[in-house]
Structure formats: structure tokens, C-alpha cells
Short mmCIF file of C-alpha atoms in Angstrom, two decimals:
data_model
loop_
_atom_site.label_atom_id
_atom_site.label_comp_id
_atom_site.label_asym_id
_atom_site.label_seq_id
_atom_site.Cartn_x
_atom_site.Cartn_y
_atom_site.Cartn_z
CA UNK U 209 88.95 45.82 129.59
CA UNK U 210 91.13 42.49 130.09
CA UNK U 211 93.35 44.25 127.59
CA UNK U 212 93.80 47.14 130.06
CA UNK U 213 94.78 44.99 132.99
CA UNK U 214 97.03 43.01 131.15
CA UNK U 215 98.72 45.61 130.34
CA UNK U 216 98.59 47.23 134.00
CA UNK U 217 99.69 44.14 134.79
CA UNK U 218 102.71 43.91 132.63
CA UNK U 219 104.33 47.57 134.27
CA UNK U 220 103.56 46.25 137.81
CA UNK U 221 105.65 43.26 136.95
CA UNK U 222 108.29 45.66 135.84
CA UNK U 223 109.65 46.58 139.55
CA UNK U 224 105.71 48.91 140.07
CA UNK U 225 106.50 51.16 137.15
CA UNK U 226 103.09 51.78 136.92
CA UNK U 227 102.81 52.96 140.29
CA UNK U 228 105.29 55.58 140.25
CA UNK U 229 104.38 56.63 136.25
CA UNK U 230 100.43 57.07 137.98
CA UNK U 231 102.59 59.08 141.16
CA UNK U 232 103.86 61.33 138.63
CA UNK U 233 101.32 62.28 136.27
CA UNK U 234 99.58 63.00 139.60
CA UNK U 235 102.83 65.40 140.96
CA UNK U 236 102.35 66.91 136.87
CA UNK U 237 99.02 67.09 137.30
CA UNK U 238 99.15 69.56 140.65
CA UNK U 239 101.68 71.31 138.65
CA UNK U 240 100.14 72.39 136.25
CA UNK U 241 97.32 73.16 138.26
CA UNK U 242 98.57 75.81 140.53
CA UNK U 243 101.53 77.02 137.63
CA UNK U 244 99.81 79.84 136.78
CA UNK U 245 99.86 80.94 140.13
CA UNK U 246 103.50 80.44 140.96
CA UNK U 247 104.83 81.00 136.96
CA UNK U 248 102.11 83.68 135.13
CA UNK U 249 100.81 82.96 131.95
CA UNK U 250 104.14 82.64 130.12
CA UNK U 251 105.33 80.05 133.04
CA UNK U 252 102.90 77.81 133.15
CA UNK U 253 102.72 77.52 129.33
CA UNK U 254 106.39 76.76 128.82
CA UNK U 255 105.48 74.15 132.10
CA UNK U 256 102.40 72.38 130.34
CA UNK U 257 104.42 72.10 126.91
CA UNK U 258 107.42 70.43 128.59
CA UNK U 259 105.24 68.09 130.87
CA UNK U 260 103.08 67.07 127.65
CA UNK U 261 106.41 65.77 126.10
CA UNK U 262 108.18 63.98 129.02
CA UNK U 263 104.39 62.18 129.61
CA UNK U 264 104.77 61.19 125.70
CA UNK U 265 108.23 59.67 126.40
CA UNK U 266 107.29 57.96 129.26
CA UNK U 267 103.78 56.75 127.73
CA UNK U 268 105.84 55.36 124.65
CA UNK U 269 108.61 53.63 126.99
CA UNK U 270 106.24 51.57 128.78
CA UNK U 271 103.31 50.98 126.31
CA UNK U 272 103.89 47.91 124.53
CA UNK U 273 104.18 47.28 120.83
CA UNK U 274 104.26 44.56 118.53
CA UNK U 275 107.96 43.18 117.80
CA UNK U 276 108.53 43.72 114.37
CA UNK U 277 106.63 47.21 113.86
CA UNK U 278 109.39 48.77 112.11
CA UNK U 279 107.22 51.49 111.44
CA UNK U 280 105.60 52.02 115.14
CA UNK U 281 108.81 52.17 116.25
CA UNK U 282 110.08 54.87 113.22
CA UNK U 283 107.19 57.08 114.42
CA UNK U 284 108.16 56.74 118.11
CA UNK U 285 111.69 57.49 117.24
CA UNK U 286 110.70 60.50 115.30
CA UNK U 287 107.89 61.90 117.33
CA UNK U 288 110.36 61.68 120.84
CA UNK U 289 112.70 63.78 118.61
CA UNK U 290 109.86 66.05 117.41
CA UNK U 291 109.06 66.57 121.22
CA UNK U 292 112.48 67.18 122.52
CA UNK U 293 113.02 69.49 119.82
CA UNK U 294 109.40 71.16 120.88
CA UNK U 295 111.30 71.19 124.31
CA UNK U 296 114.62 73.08 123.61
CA UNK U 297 113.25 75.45 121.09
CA UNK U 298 110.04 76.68 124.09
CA UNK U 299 111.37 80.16 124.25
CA UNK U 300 111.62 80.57 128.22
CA UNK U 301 109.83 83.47 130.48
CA UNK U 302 112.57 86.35 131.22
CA UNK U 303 114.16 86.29 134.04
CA UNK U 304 113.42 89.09 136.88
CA UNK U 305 116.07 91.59 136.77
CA UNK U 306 117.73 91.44 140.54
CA UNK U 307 118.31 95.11 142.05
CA UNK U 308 122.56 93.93 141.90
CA UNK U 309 122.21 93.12 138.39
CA UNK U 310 121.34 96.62 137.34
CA UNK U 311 125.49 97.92 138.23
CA UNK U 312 126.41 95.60 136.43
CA UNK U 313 127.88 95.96 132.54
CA UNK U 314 125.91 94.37 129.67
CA UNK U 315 128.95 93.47 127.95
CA UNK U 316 131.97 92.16 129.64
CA UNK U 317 134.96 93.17 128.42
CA UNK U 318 136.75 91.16 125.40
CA UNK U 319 139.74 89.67 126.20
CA UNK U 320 142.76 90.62 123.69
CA UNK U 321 143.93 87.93 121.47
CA UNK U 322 147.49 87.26 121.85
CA UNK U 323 148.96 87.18 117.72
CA UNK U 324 149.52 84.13 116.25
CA UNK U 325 147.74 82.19 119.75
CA UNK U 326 144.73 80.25 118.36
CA UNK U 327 141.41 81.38 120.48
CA UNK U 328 139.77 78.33 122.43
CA UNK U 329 136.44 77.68 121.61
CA UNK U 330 135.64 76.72 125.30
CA UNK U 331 136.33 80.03 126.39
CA UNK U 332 134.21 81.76 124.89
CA UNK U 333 131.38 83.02 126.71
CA UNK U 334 128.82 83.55 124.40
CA UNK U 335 126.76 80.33 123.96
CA UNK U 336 126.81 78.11 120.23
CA UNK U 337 124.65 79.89 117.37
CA UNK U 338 124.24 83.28 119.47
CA UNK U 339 124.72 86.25 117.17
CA UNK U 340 128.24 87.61 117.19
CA UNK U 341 128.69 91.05 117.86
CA UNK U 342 131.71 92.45 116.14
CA UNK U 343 133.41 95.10 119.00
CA UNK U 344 135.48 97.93 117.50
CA UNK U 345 138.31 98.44 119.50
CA UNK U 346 138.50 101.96 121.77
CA UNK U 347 141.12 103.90 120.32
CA UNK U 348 142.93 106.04 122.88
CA UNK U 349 143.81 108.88 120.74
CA UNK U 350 147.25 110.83 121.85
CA UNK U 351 147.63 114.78 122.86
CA UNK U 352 149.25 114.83 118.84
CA UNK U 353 146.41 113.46 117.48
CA UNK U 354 143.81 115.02 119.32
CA UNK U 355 145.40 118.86 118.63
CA UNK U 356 145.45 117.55 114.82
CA UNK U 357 142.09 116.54 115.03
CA UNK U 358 140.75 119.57 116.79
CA UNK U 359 142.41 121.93 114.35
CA UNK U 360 141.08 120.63 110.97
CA UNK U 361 137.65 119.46 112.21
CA UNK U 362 136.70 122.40 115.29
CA UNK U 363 138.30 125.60 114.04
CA UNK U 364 137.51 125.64 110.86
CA UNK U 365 135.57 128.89 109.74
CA UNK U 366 132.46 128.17 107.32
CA UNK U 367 133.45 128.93 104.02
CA UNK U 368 130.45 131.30 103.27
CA UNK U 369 131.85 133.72 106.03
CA UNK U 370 135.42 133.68 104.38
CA UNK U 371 134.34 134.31 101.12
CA UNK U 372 131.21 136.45 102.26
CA UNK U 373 132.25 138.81 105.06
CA UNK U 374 135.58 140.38 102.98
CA UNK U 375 133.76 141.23 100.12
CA UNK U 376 130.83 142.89 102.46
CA UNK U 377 133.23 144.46 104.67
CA UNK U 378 134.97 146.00 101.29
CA UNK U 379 131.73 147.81 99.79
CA UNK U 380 130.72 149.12 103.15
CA UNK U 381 134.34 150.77 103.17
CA UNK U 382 133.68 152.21 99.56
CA UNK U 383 130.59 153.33 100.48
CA UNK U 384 132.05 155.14 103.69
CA UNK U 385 135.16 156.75 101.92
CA UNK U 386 133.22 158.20 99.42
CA UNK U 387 131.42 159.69 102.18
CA UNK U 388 134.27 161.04 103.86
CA UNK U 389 135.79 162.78 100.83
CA UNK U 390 132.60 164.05 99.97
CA UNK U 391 131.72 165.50 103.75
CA UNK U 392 135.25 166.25 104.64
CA UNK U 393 137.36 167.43 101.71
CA UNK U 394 139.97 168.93 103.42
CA UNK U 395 140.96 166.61 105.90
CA UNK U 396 143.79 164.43 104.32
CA UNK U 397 142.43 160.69 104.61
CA UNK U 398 144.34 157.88 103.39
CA UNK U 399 142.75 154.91 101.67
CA UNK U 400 140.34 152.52 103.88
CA UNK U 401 141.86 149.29 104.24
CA UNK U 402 140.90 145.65 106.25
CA UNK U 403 142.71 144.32 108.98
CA UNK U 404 141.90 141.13 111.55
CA UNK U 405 143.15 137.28 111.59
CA UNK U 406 140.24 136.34 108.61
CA UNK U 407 142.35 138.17 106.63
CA UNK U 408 145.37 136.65 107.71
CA UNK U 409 144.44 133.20 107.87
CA UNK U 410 144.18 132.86 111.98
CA UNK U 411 140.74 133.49 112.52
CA UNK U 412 138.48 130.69 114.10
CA UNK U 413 135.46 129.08 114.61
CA UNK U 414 133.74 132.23 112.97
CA UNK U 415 134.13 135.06 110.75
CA UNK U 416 132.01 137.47 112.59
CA UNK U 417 134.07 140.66 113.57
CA UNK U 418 136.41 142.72 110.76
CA UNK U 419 138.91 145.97 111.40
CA UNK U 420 138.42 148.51 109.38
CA UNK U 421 141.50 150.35 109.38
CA UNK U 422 141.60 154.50 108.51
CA UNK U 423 144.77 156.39 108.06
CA UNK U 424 145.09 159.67 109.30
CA UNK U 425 148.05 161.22 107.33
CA UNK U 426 150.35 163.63 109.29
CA UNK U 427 152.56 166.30 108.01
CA UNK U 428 155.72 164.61 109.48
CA UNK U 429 157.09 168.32 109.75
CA UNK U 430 154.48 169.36 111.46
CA UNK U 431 154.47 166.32 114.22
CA UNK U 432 156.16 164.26 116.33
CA UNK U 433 156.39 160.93 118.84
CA UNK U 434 156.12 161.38 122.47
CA UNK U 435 156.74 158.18 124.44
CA UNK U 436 153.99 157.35 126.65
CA UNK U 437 156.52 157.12 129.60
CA UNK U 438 157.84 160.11 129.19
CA UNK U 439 154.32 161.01 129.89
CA UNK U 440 152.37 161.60 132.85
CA UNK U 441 150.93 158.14 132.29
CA UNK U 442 154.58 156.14 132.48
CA UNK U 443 152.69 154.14 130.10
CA UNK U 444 154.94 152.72 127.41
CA UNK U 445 151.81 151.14 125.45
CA UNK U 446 150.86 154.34 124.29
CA UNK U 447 152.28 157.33 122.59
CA UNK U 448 151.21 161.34 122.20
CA UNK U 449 151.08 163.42 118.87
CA UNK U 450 152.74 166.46 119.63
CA UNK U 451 151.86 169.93 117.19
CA UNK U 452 155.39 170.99 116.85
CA UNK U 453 156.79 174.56 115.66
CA UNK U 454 154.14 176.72 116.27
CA UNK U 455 155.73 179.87 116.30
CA UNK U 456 156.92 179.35 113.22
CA UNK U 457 153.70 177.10 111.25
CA UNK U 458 150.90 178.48 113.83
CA UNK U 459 147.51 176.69 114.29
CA UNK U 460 145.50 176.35 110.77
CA UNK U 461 148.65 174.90 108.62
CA UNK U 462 147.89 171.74 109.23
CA UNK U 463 143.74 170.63 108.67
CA UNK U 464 144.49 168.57 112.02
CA UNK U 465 144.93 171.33 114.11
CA UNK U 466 141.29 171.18 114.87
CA UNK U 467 141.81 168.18 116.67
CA UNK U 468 144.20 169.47 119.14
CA UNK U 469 143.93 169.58 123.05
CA UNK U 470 146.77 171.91 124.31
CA UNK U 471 149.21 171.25 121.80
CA UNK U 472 148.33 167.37 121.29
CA UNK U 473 146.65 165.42 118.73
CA UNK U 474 143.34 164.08 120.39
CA UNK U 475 142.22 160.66 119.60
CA UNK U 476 139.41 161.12 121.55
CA UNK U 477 138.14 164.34 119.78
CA UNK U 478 139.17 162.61 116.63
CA UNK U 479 136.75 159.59 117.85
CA UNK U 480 133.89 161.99 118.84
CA UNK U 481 133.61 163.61 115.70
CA UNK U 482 133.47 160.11 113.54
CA UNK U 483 131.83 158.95 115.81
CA UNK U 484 128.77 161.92 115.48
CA UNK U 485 129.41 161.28 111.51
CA UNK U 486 128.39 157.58 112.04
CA UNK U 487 125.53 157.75 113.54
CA UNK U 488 123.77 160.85 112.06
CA UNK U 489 125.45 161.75 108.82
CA UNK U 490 125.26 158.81 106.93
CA UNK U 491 122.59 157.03 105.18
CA UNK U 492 123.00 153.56 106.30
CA UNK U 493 119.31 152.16 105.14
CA UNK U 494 120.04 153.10 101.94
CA UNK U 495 123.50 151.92 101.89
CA UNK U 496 122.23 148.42 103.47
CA UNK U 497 119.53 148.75 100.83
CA UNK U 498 121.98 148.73 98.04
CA UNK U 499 124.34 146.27 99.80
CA UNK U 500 121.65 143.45 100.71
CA UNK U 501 121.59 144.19 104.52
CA UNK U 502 121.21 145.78 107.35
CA UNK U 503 123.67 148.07 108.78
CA UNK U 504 123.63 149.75 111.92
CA UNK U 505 125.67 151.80 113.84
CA UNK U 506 126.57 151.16 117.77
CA UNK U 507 125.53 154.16 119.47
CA UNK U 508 126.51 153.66 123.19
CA UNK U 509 130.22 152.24 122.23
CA UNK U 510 133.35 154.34 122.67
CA UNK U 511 134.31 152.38 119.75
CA UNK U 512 132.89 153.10 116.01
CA UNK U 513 131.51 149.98 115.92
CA UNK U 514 128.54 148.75 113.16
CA UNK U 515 126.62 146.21 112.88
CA UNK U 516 125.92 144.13 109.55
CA UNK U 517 123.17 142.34 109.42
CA UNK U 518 122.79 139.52 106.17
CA UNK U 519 120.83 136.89 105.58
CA UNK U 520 124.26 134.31 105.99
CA UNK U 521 126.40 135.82 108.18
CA UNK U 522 126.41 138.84 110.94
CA UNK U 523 129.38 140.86 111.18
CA UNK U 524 130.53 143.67 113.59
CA UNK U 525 132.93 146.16 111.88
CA UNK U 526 135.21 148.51 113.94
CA UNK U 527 136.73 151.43 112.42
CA UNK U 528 139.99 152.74 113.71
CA UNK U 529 141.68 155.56 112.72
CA UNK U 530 145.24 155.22 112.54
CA UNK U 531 148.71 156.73 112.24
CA UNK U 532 151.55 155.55 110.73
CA UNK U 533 154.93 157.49 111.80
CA UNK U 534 158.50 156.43 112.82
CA UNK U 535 158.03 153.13 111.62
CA UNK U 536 155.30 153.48 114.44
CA UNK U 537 151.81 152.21 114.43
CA UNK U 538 148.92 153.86 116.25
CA UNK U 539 145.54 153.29 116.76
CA UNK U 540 143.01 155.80 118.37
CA UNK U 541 142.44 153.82 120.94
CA UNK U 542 143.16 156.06 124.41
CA UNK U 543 142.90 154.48 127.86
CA UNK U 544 139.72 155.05 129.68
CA UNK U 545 140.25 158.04 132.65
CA UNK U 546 140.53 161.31 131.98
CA UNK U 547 143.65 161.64 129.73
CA UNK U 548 142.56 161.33 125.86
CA UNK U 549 145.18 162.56 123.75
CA UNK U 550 147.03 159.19 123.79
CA UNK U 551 147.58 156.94 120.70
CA UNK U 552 147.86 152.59 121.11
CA UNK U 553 150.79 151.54 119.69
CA UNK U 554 149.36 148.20 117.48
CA UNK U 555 151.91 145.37 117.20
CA UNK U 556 149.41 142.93 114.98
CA UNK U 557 151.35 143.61 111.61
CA UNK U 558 154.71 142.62 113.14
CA UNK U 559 153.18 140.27 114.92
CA UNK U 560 151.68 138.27 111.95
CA UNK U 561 154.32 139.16 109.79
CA UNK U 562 157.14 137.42 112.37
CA UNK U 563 155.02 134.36 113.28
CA UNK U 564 154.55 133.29 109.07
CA UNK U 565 158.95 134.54 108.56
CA UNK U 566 159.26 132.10 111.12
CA UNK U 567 157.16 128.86 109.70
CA UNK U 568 158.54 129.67 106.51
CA UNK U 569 162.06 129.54 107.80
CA UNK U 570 161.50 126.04 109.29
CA UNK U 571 158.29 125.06 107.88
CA UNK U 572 157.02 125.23 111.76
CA UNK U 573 153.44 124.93 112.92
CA UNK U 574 153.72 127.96 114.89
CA UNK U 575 150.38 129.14 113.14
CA UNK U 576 148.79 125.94 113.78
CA UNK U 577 149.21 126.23 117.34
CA UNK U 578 148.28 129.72 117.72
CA UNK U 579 145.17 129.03 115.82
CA UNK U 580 144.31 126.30 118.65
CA UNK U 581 144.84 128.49 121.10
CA UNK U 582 142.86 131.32 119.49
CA UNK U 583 140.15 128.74 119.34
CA UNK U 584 140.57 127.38 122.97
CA UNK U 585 140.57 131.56 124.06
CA UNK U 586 138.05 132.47 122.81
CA UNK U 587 135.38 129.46 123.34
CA UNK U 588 136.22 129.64 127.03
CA UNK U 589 134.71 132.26 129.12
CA UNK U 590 137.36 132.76 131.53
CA UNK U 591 140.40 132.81 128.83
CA UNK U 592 138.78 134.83 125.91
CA UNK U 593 141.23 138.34 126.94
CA UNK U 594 144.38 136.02 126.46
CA UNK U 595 143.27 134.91 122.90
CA UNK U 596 145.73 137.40 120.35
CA UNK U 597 148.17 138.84 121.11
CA UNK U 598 149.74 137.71 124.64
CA UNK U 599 149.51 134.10 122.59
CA UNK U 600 151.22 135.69 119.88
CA UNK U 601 154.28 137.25 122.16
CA UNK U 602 154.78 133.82 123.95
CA UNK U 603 154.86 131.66 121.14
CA UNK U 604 157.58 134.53 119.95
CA UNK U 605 159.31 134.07 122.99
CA UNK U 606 159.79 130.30 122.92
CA UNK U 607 160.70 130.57 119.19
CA UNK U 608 163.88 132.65 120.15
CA UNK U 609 164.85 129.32 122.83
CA UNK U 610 165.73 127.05 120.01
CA UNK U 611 162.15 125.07 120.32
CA UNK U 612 161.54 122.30 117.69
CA UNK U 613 158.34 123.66 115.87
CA UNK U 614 157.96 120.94 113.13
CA UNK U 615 154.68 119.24 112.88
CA UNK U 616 155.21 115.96 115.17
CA UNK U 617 155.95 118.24 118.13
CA UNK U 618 153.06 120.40 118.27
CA UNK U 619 151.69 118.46 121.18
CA UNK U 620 155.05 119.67 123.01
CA UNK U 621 154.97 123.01 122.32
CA UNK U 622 151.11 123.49 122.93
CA UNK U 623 151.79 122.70 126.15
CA UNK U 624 154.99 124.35 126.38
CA UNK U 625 152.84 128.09 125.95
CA UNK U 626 150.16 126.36 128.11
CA UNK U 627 153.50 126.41 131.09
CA UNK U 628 154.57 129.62 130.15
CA UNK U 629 151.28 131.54 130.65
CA UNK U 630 150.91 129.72 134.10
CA UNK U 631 154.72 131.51 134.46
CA UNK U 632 153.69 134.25 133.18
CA UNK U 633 150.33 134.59 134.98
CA UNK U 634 152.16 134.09 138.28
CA UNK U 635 154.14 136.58 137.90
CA UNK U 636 151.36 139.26 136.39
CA UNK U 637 153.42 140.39 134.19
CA UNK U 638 154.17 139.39 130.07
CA UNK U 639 156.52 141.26 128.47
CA UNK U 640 155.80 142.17 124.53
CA UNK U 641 158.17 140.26 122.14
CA UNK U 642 158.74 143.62 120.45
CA UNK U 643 159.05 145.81 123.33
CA UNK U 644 159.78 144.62 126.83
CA UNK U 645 158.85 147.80 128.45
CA UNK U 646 155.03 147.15 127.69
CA UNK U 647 153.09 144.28 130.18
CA UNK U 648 150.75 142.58 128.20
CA UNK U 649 148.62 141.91 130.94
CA UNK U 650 149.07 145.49 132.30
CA UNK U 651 144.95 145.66 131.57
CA UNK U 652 144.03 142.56 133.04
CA UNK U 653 142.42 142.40 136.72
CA UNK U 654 143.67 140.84 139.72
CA UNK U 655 141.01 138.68 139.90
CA UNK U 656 140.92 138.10 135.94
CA UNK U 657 144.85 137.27 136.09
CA UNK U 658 144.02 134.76 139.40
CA UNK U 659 141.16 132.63 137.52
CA UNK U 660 143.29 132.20 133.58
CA UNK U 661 146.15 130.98 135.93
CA UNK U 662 144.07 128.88 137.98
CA UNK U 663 142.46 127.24 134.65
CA UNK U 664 145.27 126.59 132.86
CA UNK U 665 147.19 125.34 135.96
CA UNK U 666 144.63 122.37 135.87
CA UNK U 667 145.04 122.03 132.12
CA UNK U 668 148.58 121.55 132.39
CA UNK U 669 148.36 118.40 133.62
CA UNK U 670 145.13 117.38 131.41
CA UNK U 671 145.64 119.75 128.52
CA UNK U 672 142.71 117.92 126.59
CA UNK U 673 140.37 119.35 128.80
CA UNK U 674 140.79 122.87 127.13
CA UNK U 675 139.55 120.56 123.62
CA UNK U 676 136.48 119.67 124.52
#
């Protein structure tokens, strides 16, 4: 006991230490007693552990100790370093998130380094032995890169489709002509052959539709060209047959004569009777049977359409008969109305043919481009009627201006076409490369021809919207 007040003595001596060391365990002591009210649990823990180790140092500063303890005074060194060690390494409570914080980025942005300018540690905001995050800089990628991009990585067709559909598309058209000659002897078929941009290298994002193309040969003495606009139609898209020399090669010389309305080859009769042949002549279960597939043919279509069914790909394939004269190709495609006798004139051959004598001539990416427009066409549901051939014709058209077509200016010429189809569009009216007579868009809608413009119009100006 005398010990006790000599030492109470002692820190009164010392200015009333004492007093103010009893005034503030009492302040730690009230604390600590209502921190779990104020703090939580986590609070007041981090609280008690921090006021236990200032009351240590302050309990060792004033206690006395025998001069000369070299080893009470080691321990007091190394337990005050033990406790302020206990006190920065208290994990503390998380902070309430304030309403204004939640706007606000979790990352700042980095700041760029200047090259060669040595970064000042000071500045840097994260705080010593935080975990760096290595930031990979945003790459703004150009209108070049992004077209390059989109054409290797988007467009691409699977590789089971090109190597699957031809080969399917090729035994169904065995299986047909041997029909044909066998059903219809004496009508002069030519060979079944495939047709479409798989073929050709510019189909996209999917092999699933095929032409199946089948001539109908004419006895060039016994026919002829009309021009569509020398027709009632003033179309000059599309051309009639005409049965010529009757008086002297009457009805019955040529097997096509049964075709005829008035004295006109009908594509339309022509289509009818195929059509009849498709659907209820031939044995397509068995044919899928032997095939590995399903086949079916479209029976509400004006086209002759089928569908192929396999377990890796579906395919629609749609026959056309066709007729090669004049250096003249026609499909049997007539308008819909009432007239039926007319032929389509087809420019895809010459089309295809041009575009590749032109990339060979300069090594161009002429293909390239049209392929990511094909792609952009036909993904969007406003553009899918432009995909083809209006594409096609324009890129033709810009090819006769002199236009630079090597690889580092595709970006300029993609949105060259994207400028002249707004043109174009404006005016409602695109004429083909081969004949200027014939509007392209001569079967597009007002309204149709109003919302393309309107789209591209916008993608002039942000031309990698039409990417995405």
C-alpha cells in the first residue's frame, strides 16, 4: 500500500499526470462503453483494441522502473512496437457508401506517361504496398481496321456448310434429272447445274439457300427475243419468247410448243407444270432416305422451292428454269399481275465474272467490300432487298471513276457505295451497270426506298454502326 502512494505520489509531482492519465482512462472507459452503440460490433472492437494499446503506452511511460533494467526496458521497447503494430494492422469497419459516391467511377483514369519523363512516386494515388493493377490501354480501333476485322472474324461461313451444302445440293440435282429424263423424254433438258455466291466465294454468314439452275434448250430457228419494252409492259428487265414461222414449222415441231400462250413461250405454264411435278411426282422420302435427310417441297410458293433438312445444316434450294439465247440470260421468273409469258433477264454471271476481272486487274478488294456489304444487307432488316445485285452495279459504277481499290482504302470506298446508295436512293432510281435502261430499284416500295435511305443516311456519318 505505501508502495502505491509513493508511486501516486511520484506522477502528481510530475505537473498531476496522474490526474489527467485517471481523466482519461475514465473518457476510454465511457467509450468503450456506449461503442457498440455508436460503432456496431466491428466498431467498437477495432475501438477497444486501439484503447488497450495507447493505455499500455501510457501505463509504461509513467510506471517506474529500476535504472539499469536493460531488459525491462528491451521488453517495453518491443511490446510498444508489438502494440503499434497491433494498431496499424486492425483491419478498419467499411465505410458507408454515401448516395454521391455511387456516380462516381471506381477507377480514375491513368494519367499517360510522357516517354522518357520519370513517373513521381508522390503522385501516385494508390497508397504504398496496395496491389497494382496492370490497365490495358483502350485501343480505338479505325473504320480500316474495324471493316478488316469484321470481314475475317463476322462473315465467315462455317466450313461444314461450304463443304456440306454443294455436295447435298449436287445429288439432289442427280436425283431430279434422272427424274426428268425418265418422266419427260421428249422435252429437250439441258444438264442441271448450281448457281449462288457459295459457289462463287461471296456468300456470308451462312450457307443456307442454293440455285439450282435448269436449261431449257430452244431451237434458235424456231425462236426469238422480244424486248420487254417493246412490250406492253415497257419493262426492259424482262424479255418474251416469241414461236416464230408458223406457217411454215406449225405448232408440234418444236416439244415447247406446249408451253405456248398465243404465240409466246410461257414461263408461268412452264412453272406450273414443274411445279405439279415437284410436289406430286416425285418420291422425295425416299430420295431423302437415300440422301440422309429430309426433303420437302414448298407447296404455297410461286417459286420451286425445297426444303433440305440435315442433321448439320438446312438448306432451301430453288430451281429455275432458264434460257440461254443471244448471249441473253433468262430466268422464269415473270412479274406478278396478270401477264406471264415474260422471261428475267439474270445479270449474276456478268456480274461476278466483272467484279473478280476487275480485282485481278489491280489486285482490288472489290470482293472484300461487297462481301461486307452482303453481310451488313442481309443481317439488317430494313436493308436485306439491297444485298446482291444493286451492291454489285454500284461498286461497278465507281470502278469505271478511276477509284483506288487496293487494300488500305477499303475504308474509303465502303463508304464511298454507302454515299452513292443514299444518291441513288434519293433519286429512286439505280441504273444496271450492264444496261442503263433497267432501274434496279424499279421493285422496291416507296416506303421501302424512304427507310434504306433514311438508314444509311445516319450511317454515313457513323458507318460502324452498320458493324455491329
Amino acid at each position: 500500500m505505501a508502495a502505491f502512494w509513493q508511486q501516486r505520489g511520484r506522477r502528481q509531482e510530475h505537473g498531476g499526470l496522474g490526474g489527467v492519465i485517471d481523466g482519461l482512462g475514465s473518457v476510454f472507459d465511457v467509450l468503450l462503453a456506449n461503442a457498440r452503440l455508436v460503432l456496431g460490433v466491428s466498431g467498437a472492437a477495432v475501438l477497444a483494441i486501439a484503447t488497450l494499446a495507447v493505455k499500455r503506452l501510457i501505463d509504461r511511460a509513467t510506471s517506474p522502473r529500476d535504472e539499469g533494467d536493460a531488459k525491462a526496458e528491451q521488453k517495453t521497447l518491443e511490446e510498444t512496437w508489438q502494440d503499434l503494430a497491433l494498431i496499424k494492422t486492425t483491419p478498419k469497419p467499411p465505410k458507408k457508401q454515401r448516395r454521391e459516391d455511387l456516380s462516381e467511377p471506381l477507377l480514375s483514369p491513368a494519367q499517360p506517361l510522357v516517354p522518357g519523363e520519370a513517373q513521381d512516386p508522390r503522385a501516385c494515388s494508390a497508397p504504398l504496398g496496395a496491389p497494382r493493377v496492370k490497365s490495358s490501354p483502350l485501343r480505338c480501333l479505325t473504320l480500316q481496321e474495324r471493316l478488316l476485322s469484321h470481314h475475317s472474324s463476322r462473315l465467315a461461313v462455317p466450313e461444314i456448310q461450304v463443304s456440306l451444302v454443294p455436295q447435298l445440293a449436287r445429288s439432289i440435282s442427280t436425283q431430279l434429272q434422272n427424274f426428268l429424263r425418265s418422266k419427260c423424254p421428249e422435252l429437250p433438258f439441258g444438264r442441271l447445274f448450281l448457281s449462288g455466291a457459295l459457289l462463287d466465294g461471296l456468300e456470308v454468314l451462312a450457307a443456307d439457300h442454293i440455285h439450282l439452275m435448269l436449261p431449257v434448250v430452244l431451237d434458235a430457228g424456231l425462236w426469238s427475243l422480244i424486248p420487254g419494252e417493246d412490250t406492253v409492259v415497257r419493262n426492259p428487265q424482262y424479255w418474251m419468247i416469241k414461236r416464230v414461222d408458223l406457217g411454215y414449222f406449225p405448232r408440234g415441231c418444236s416439244p415447247w410448243d406446249r408451253f405456248m400462250v398465243g404465240r409466246y413461250l410461257s414461263s408461268n405454264v412452264l412453272n406450273e407444270t414443274l411445279h405439279k411435278m415437284l410436289v406430286a411426282s416425285i418420291n422425295w422420302p425416299a430420295i431423302g432416305g437415300l440422301l440422309g435427310c429430309v426433303i420437302h417441297p414448298v407447296v404455297a410458293s410461286r417459286e420451286l422451292k425445297l426444303e433440305v433438312k440435315h442433321d448439320q445444316v438446312e438448306l432451301s434450294i430453288t430451281l429455275f428454269p432458264v434460257v440461254e439465247m443471244e448471249d441473253k440470260v433468262l430466268l422464269a421468273v415473270p412479274p406478278e399481275g396478270l401477264v406471264e409469258n415474260l422471261w428475267l433477264e439474270s445479270f449474276y454471271r456478268a456480274e461476278v465474272s466483272k467484279v473478280k476481272e476487275l480485282d485481278a486487274g489491280d489486285s482490288g478488294v472489290r470482293q472484300r467490300c461487297l462481301r461486307i456489304l452482303n453481310g451488313v444487307c442481309r443481317s439488317h432488316p430494313t436493308l436485306h432487298k439491297l444485298g446482291g445485285s444493286p451492291v454489285t452495279h454500284i461498286i461497278l459504277h465507281l470502278s469505271d471513276s478511276g477509284s483506288d481499290w487496293a487494300e488500305e482504302s477499303l475504308a474509303d470506298r465502303f463508304q464511298q457505295v454507302l454515299e452513292e446508295l443514299v444518291t441513288y436512293l434519293e433519286k429512286g432510281v439505280l441504273p444496271s451497270y450492264f444496261n442503263p435502261k433497267i432501274n434496279l430499284f424499279s421493285g422496291l416500295l416507296e416506303e421501302e426506298i424512304d427507310q434504306m435511305g433514311f438508314v444509311l443516311y445516319r450511317a454515313m456519318s457513323e458507318p460502324e454502326l452498320l458493324l455491329e
